[in-house]
Coordinates of C-alpha atoms in Angstrom, one line a residue:
M25 CA 28.6 -41.9 -33.2
N26 CA 27.0 -44.2 -30.6
Q27 CA 24.3 -46.6 -32.0
N28 CA 21.7 -48.4 -30.0
F29 CA 18.5 -50.2 -30.7
L30 CA 16.3 -48.1 -28.3
P31 CA 13.4 -46.1 -29.8
T32 CA 14.3 -42.4 -30.1
F33 CA 11.7 -39.7 -29.1
M34 CA 11.5 -36.1 -29.8
I35 CA 10.2 -34.2 -26.7
S36 CA 6.8 -33.6 -28.3
D37 CA 6.7 -37.3 -29.3
L38 CA 7.3 -38.2 -25.6
H39 CA 4.5 -36.0 -24.4
N40 CA 2.2 -37.5 -27.0
F41 CA 3.2 -41.0 -26.0
L42 CA 2.5 -40.3 -22.3
N43 CA -0.8 -38.7 -23.2
D44 CA -1.9 -41.6 -25.4
T45 CA -0.8 -44.2 -22.8
L46 CA -2.8 -42.4 -20.0
K47 CA -5.8 -42.1 -22.3
A48 CA -5.8 -45.8 -23.1
Y49 CA -5.5 -46.6 -19.4
I50 CA -8.5 -44.3 -18.6
D51 CA -10.6 -45.8 -21.3
Q52 CA -9.7 -49.3 -20.1
R53 CA -10.8 -48.5 -16.5
K54 CA -13.9 -46.7 -17.7
H55 CA -15.1 -49.6 -19.9
G56 CA -14.2 -52.1 -17.2
Q57 CA -16.2 -50.1 -14.6
Q58 CA -13.0 -49.8 -12.5
L59 CA -13.5 -46.2 -11.5
F60 CA -12.2 -44.4 -8.4
C61 CA -14.5 -42.8 -5.8
V62 CA -13.4 -39.4 -4.4
R63 CA -15.3 -37.5 -1.7
G64 CA -14.8 -33.9 -0.9
I65 CA -16.1 -30.3 -0.9
L66 CA -16.5 -28.4 -4.2
K67 CA -14.9 -25.1 -4.7
N68 CA -15.2 -22.4 -7.4
V69 CA -18.2 -24.1 -9.0
E70 CA -19.8 -20.9 -10.4
Q71 CA -16.5 -19.6 -11.6
A72 CA -15.5 -22.8 -13.3
V73 CA -18.8 -23.1 -15.1
E74 CA -18.8 -19.4 -16.2
N75 CA -15.2 -19.6 -17.4
S76 CA -15.6 -22.7 -19.5
K77 CA -16.7 -22.3 -23.2
W78 CA -16.8 -26.0 -23.8
P79 CA -19.3 -28.8 -22.7
S80 CA -16.9 -29.7 -19.8
V81 CA -15.2 -27.7 -17.1
Y82 CA -11.5 -28.2 -16.5
D83 CA -10.6 -26.2 -13.4
L84 CA -13.2 -27.3 -10.8
I85 CA -11.7 -27.9 -7.4
I86 CA -12.5 -30.7 -5.0
Q87 CA -11.0 -30.5 -1.5
D88 CA -10.9 -32.8 1.6
T89 CA -8.9 -32.6 4.8
T90 CA -5.7 -33.9 3.0
G91 CA -5.6 -31.5 0.0
T92 CA -7.1 -30.4 -3.3
I93 CA -7.1 -31.5 -7.0
E94 CA -8.6 -30.2 -10.2
V95 CA -11.6 -31.9 -11.7
E96 CA -12.6 -32.3 -15.3
I97 CA -16.3 -33.1 -15.6
P98 CA -19.2 -32.4 -18.0
K99 CA -20.7 -29.0 -17.3
H100 CA -24.4 -30.1 -17.1
L101 CA -23.6 -32.4 -14.2
L102 CA -22.9 -29.4 -12.0
S103 CA -26.3 -27.7 -12.4
S104 CA -27.5 -28.6 -8.9
F105 CA -24.3 -28.0 -7.0
K106 CA -22.7 -24.9 -5.5
N107 CA -19.6 -23.9 -3.6
G108 CA -19.2 -25.9 -0.4
S109 CA -21.3 -28.9 -1.6
Y110 CA -20.1 -32.2 -0.2
V111 CA -20.1 -34.7 -3.1
E112 CA -18.9 -38.0 -4.3
I113 CA -17.3 -38.1 -7.7
H114 CA -16.7 -41.3 -9.7
G115 CA -13.8 -41.0 -12.2
V116 CA -10.2 -41.8 -12.9
P117 CA -7.0 -39.9 -12.3
T118 CA -5.5 -38.3 -15.3
F119 CA -2.9 -35.8 -16.5
N120 CA -3.4 -32.8 -18.7
F121 CA -0.6 -31.8 -21.1
F122 CA -0.8 -28.2 -22.2
R123 CA 2.1 -26.1 -23.5
E124 CA 4.6 -28.6 -22.2
Q125 CA 3.1 -28.4 -18.7
C126 CA 1.6 -31.5 -17.0
T127 CA -1.3 -31.1 -14.5
K128 CA -2.8 -33.8 -12.3
R129 CA -6.6 -34.0 -12.6
L130 CA -9.6 -36.2 -11.7
K131 CA -11.7 -36.9 -14.7
G132 CA -15.2 -37.4 -13.4
Y133 CA -18.1 -39.2 -15.0
T134 CA -20.7 -39.0 -12.3
I135 CA -21.3 -36.8 -9.3
Q136 CA -23.7 -37.0 -6.4
A137 CA -24.3 -35.2 -3.1
I138 CA -23.7 -37.2 0.1
E139 CA -24.3 -36.7 3.8
D140 CA -21.5 -34.9 5.7
D141 CA -19.2 -36.8 7.9
S142 CA -17.5 -35.2 11.0
A143 CA -14.2 -34.4 9.3
I144 CA -15.8 -32.8 6.3
H145 CA -18.2 -30.9 8.5
A146 CA -15.2 -29.5 10.3
L147 CA -13.6 -28.5 7.0
Q148 CA -16.8 -26.9 5.8
S149 CA -17.0 -24.9 9.0
K150 CA -13.4 -23.8 8.6
L151 CA -14.0 -22.7 5.0
S152 CA -17.1 -20.9 6.1
T153 CA -15.2 -19.1 8.8
L154 CA -12.5 -18.0 6.4
D155 CA -15.2 -16.6 4.1
D156 CA -16.7 -14.7 7.0
L157 CA -13.3 -13.4 7.9
K158 CA -12.7 -12.1 4.4
K159 CA -16.2 -10.6 4.4
H160 CA -15.5 -8.7 7.7
R161 CA -12.0 -7.8 6.9
P162 CA -11.9 -4.0 7.6
K163 CA -9.7 -1.3 6.2
S164 CA -6.6 -1.0 8.2
H165 CA -6.2 2.2 10.3
T166 CA -3.0 4.0 11.4
F167 CA -2.5 5.3 14.9
P168 CA -4.0 8.8 15.2
N169 CA -1.5 11.7 15.0
Y170 CA -3.0 14.0 17.5
F171 CA -3.2 14.4 21.3
D172 CA -6.9 14.7 22.1
L173 CA -7.4 11.0 22.0
S174 CA -10.2 8.9 23.5
V175 CA -9.1 5.3 24.3
A176 CA -11.8 2.7 24.9
V177 CA -10.6 -0.3 27.0
I178 CA -12.9 -3.3 26.8
Y179 CA -12.1 -6.0 29.3
S180 CA -13.7 -8.7 31.5
S181 CA -15.6 -7.2 34.4
A182 CA -14.3 -10.1 36.5
S183 CA -10.6 -9.3 36.0
K184 CA -10.1 -5.6 36.7
V185 CA -7.2 -6.2 39.2
D186 CA -5.3 -8.1 36.5
I187 CA -6.0 -5.4 33.9
Q188 CA -4.6 -2.7 36.3
K189 CA -1.5 -4.8 36.9
D190 CA -0.9 -6.1 33.3
F191 CA -2.3 -3.5 30.9
Y192 CA -1.9 -0.2 32.7
N193 CA 1.4 -1.1 34.3
Y194 CA 3.2 0.3 31.2
L195 CA 0.9 3.3 30.7
N196 CA 1.2 5.1 34.1
E197 CA 2.9 8.2 32.6
Y198 CA 0.1 8.6 30.1
R199 CA -2.9 8.0 32.3
D200 CA -3.5 11.7 32.7
E201 CA -2.5 12.7 29.2
F202 CA -5.3 10.8 27.4
N203 CA -8.9 10.0 28.0
F204 CA -9.2 6.3 29.0
D205 CA -12.8 5.1 28.8
E206 CA -13.0 1.8 30.6
K207 CA -15.8 -0.6 29.5
P208 CA -15.9 -3.7 31.7
I209 CA -18.2 -6.4 30.2
S210 CA -19.0 -10.1 30.5
L211 CA -16.8 -11.8 27.9
S212 CA -19.2 -14.8 27.8
N213 CA -22.1 -12.8 26.4
V214 CA -22.0 -12.3 22.7
E215 CA -24.8 -9.7 22.6
A216 CA -23.3 -7.7 25.4
L217 CA -19.8 -7.7 23.9
S218 CA -20.9 -6.9 20.4
Q219 CA -23.0 -4.0 21.7
V220 CA -20.2 -2.5 23.8
I221 CA -17.9 -2.8 20.8
S222 CA -20.4 -1.0 18.6
S223 CA -20.7 1.8 21.2
C224 CA -17.0 2.6 20.7
V225 CA -17.4 3.4 17.0
D226 CA -16.3 7.0 17.5
H227 CA -13.3 6.3 19.8
D228 CA -9.9 7.0 18.4
V229 CA -8.4 3.9 19.9
V230 CA -10.2 0.7 20.9
V231 CA -8.5 -2.0 23.0
V232 CA -10.0 -5.4 23.6
I233 CA -8.1 -7.4 26.3
R234 CA -8.6 -10.6 28.2
G235 CA -6.5 -12.8 30.5
G236 CA -5.9 -16.5 29.9
G237 CA -8.4 -19.3 30.1
G238 CA -9.6 -22.4 28.5
S239 CA -10.0 -22.7 24.7
D240 CA -13.8 -22.4 25.0
A241 CA -13.4 -19.0 26.7
F242 CA -12.1 -17.5 23.4
D243 CA -14.9 -18.8 21.2
I244 CA -16.8 -15.5 21.7
F245 CA -14.0 -13.7 19.8
N246 CA -14.8 -15.9 16.7
D247 CA -18.5 -15.0 16.7
E248 CA -19.8 -13.3 13.6
K249 CA -21.7 -10.6 15.5
V250 CA -18.5 -9.7 17.5
L251 CA -16.4 -9.7 14.3
N252 CA -18.9 -7.5 12.5
A253 CA -19.1 -5.0 15.3
F254 CA -15.3 -4.9 15.5
S255 CA -14.8 -4.4 11.8
N256 CA -17.1 -1.4 11.8
L257 CA -15.0 0.6 14.2
N258 CA -13.5 3.8 13.0
G259 CA -10.6 3.9 15.4
Y260 CA -7.2 2.1 15.7
R261 CA -8.0 -1.4 16.9
I262 CA -5.7 -3.3 19.4
V263 CA -6.4 -6.9 20.6
G264 CA -4.6 -8.6 23.5
L265 CA -6.2 -11.9 24.3
G266 CA -5.0 -14.7 26.6
H267 CA -1.5 -16.1 26.2
N268 CA 0.9 -16.6 23.2
S269 CA -1.0 -19.6 21.9
D270 CA -4.4 -18.1 22.1
V271 CA -5.3 -16.8 18.6
T272 CA -8.8 -15.9 17.5
L273 CA -10.4 -14.4 14.3
L274 CA -10.6 -11.1 16.1
D275 CA -6.8 -11.0 16.1
Y276 CA -6.9 -11.1 12.2
L277 CA -9.2 -8.1 12.1
A278 CA -7.1 -5.9 14.5
D279 CA -4.7 -3.2 13.4
H280 CA -2.4 -4.7 16.0
S281 CA -2.7 -8.1 17.5
A282 CA -0.8 -8.4 20.9
I283 CA 0.0 -11.8 22.3
T284 CA -1.1 -10.8 25.9
P285 CA -2.8 -7.9 27.6
S286 CA 0.6 -6.8 28.8
D287 CA 1.9 -6.7 25.3
A288 CA -1.1 -4.6 24.3
G289 CA -0.1 -2.1 26.9
I290 CA 3.5 -2.1 25.7
H291 CA 2.3 -1.5 22.1
L292 CA 0.0 1.4 23.1
K293 CA 2.9 2.9 25.1
G294 CA 5.1 2.7 22.1
Q295 CA 2.5 4.5 20.0
F296 CA 2.2 7.3 22.6
D297 CA 6.0 7.6 22.8
E298 CA 6.2 8.0 19.0
L299 CA 3.4 10.5 19.1
F300 CA 5.3 12.7 21.6
S301 CA 8.5 12.2 19.7
R302 CA 6.9 13.5 16.5
N303 CA 5.5 16.4 18.5
D304 CA 8.9 17.3 19.8
I305 CA 10.3 17.4 16.3
L306 CA 7.3 19.4 15.2
E307 CA 7.9 21.9 18.0
Q308 CA 11.5 22.3 17.1
Q309 CA 10.5 23.0 13.5
K310 CA 7.9 25.5 14.6
I311 CA 10.7 27.3 16.7
K312 CA 12.9 27.5 13.6
I313 CA 10.1 28.7 11.5
F314 CA 9.1 31.4 14.1
K315 CA 12.8 32.6 14.2
L316 CA 12.9 32.8 10.4
E317 CA 9.7 34.7 10.4
N318 CA 11.0 37.2 12.9
D319 CA 14.2 37.6 11.0
L320 CA 12.2 38.2 7.8
K321 CA 10.0 40.7 9.5
T322 CA 13.0 42.6 10.8
K323 CA 14.5 42.8 7.4
S324 CA 11.2 43.7 5.9
D325 CA 10.9 46.6 8.4
D326 CA 14.4 47.8 7.4
V327 CA 13.5 47.7 3.8
I328 CA 10.3 49.7 4.5
A329 CA 12.2 52.3 6.5
L330 CA 14.8 52.7 3.8
S331 CA 12.1 53.1 1.1
A332 CA 10.4 55.8 3.2
N333 CA 13.7 57.7 3.6
L334 CA 14.3 57.6 -0.2
K335 CA 10.8 58.8 -0.8
Q336 CA 11.4 61.7 1.7
L337 CA 14.6 62.6 -0.1
A338 CA 12.9 62.5 -3.4
D339 CA 10.1 64.8 -2.2
R340 CA 12.5 67.6 -0.9
T341 CA 12.4 70.8 -3.2
D342 CA 16.0 71.7 -2.6
I343 CA 17.2 68.3 -3.8
Q344 CA 14.9 68.7 -6.8
T345 CA 16.4 72.2 -7.4
L346 CA 19.9 70.9 -7.2
M347 CA 19.0 68.2 -9.6
N348 CA 17.6 70.7 -12.1
E349 CA 20.6 73.0 -11.7
N350 CA 22.9 70.1 -12.3
K351 CA 21.0 69.3 -15.5
S352 CA 21.4 73.0 -16.5
L353 CA 25.1 73.0 -15.8
V354 CA 25.6 69.8 -17.8
K355 CA 23.7 71.5 -20.7
L356 CA 25.8 74.7 -20.3
N357 CA 29.0 72.8 -20.2
H358 CA 28.0 71.0 -23.3
E359 CA 27.3 74.4 -25.1
L360 CA 30.6 75.9 -23.9
K361 CA 32.5 72.8 -25.2
Q362 CA 30.8 73.2 -28.5
K363 CA 31.6 76.9 -28.7
A364 CA 35.3 76.2 -27.9
I365 CA 35.3 73.6 -30.6
D366 CA 33.8 76.1 -33.1
K367 CA 36.4 78.8 -32.1
Q368 CA 39.3 76.4 -32.6
Q369 CA 37.9 75.5 -36.0
I370 CA 37.8 79.2 -37.0
V371 CA 41.4 79.8 -35.7
R372 CA 42.6 76.8 -37.7
E373 CA 40.9 78.1 -40.8
K374 CA 42.5 81.6 -40.3
N375 CA 45.9 80.1 -39.8
Y376 CA 45.4 78.1 -43.0
I377 CA 44.5 81.2 -45.0
L378 CA 47.5 83.1 -43.6
I379 CA 49.9 80.3 -44.5
C380 CA 48.5 80.2 -48.0
L381 CA 49.0 84.0 -48.4
T382 CA 52.5 83.9 -47.1
A383 CA 53.3 81.1 -49.5
V384 CA 51.9 83.1 -52.5
V385 CA 54.0 86.3 -51.4
A386 CA 57.1 84.2 -51.1
I387 CA 56.6 82.7 -54.6
I388 CA 56.1 86.2 -56.1
V389 CA 59.2 87.6 -54.3
G390 CA 61.2 84.7 -55.5
I391 CA 60.2 85.2 -59.1
L392 CA 61.1 89.0 -58.9
L393 CA 64.4 88.3 -57.4
G394 CA 65.2 85.7 -60.0
R395 CA 64.5 88.2 -62.8
Y396 CA 66.6 90.9 -61.2
F397 CA 69.7 88.8 -60.9
L398 CA 69.3 87.5 -64.4
N399 CA 69.3 91.0 -65.8

């Protein structure tokens, strides 16, 4: 057995040692006024306060542009703060040991609101945008499975030639099959775009497309009015904006986000192709069903005709007479058989009596002959 002079710990002892060491370090910094200052945006304030049954909260989140960390802080200090507040917390880093798990935390002793700086303002804007996106996230729609489709095409009024070349280039075979309702509009006017989108609420398919441009040209597709109008549409939503690298919030609300207007046309063509393919299969199944129905009708007519013939035969009087005579013959045959059986029984009985008489006469004659010879 190996022996050494090192202190030996159980696992639980090691956790307790680490916890006590960190607690002593925290107390030392607190009493020495050597606290850390952390700035960031508060998250889940209301939830953390509501979930905590103790004087302090333990799962408050503070976030900056580099990441997030849990905060442990007295509950009463959060009374004047809400989600998104930009604050400064004075405290010390610590670890929480619970059920053999170690979690990094910031243990806060004071908290105060501060003015936004540019980086935090950008982060707040991003978080607010994400909240808006969640709020406007619509229920996804599947592509309609019928042919009487109305397709609204919303595009820039200044780029009709490009739309004809890029978007409709893949849809030529379907231009006369479906109702394409073109809606050219200025894609720099939020009110005009949101209104024209809202006017398409009853269209089966709504397509929003735009060619490339500078990054500022796509800000309109991040506007809350446009997002709200787009999310309220009842039809299948397709978005094809700019080039591969141009992504907007409208893309996240669409049922299909195409990387370019051309890709939007390709996707719509694919949906039309699948619709016609399903229809071909359906037509083949209808033909098979029609044939089976005809075969069934023919067999049903044969059964009805046979039933009618049987009924006519059953109604004929001569057939009925023959059937009655057949019954009488069967009965007469049974009676004759019974009489024959009775006669045979009588003959057997007479023969039995005759045999018995013959036997008696023979016995008497034998006796008389025996006496004669003895004398």
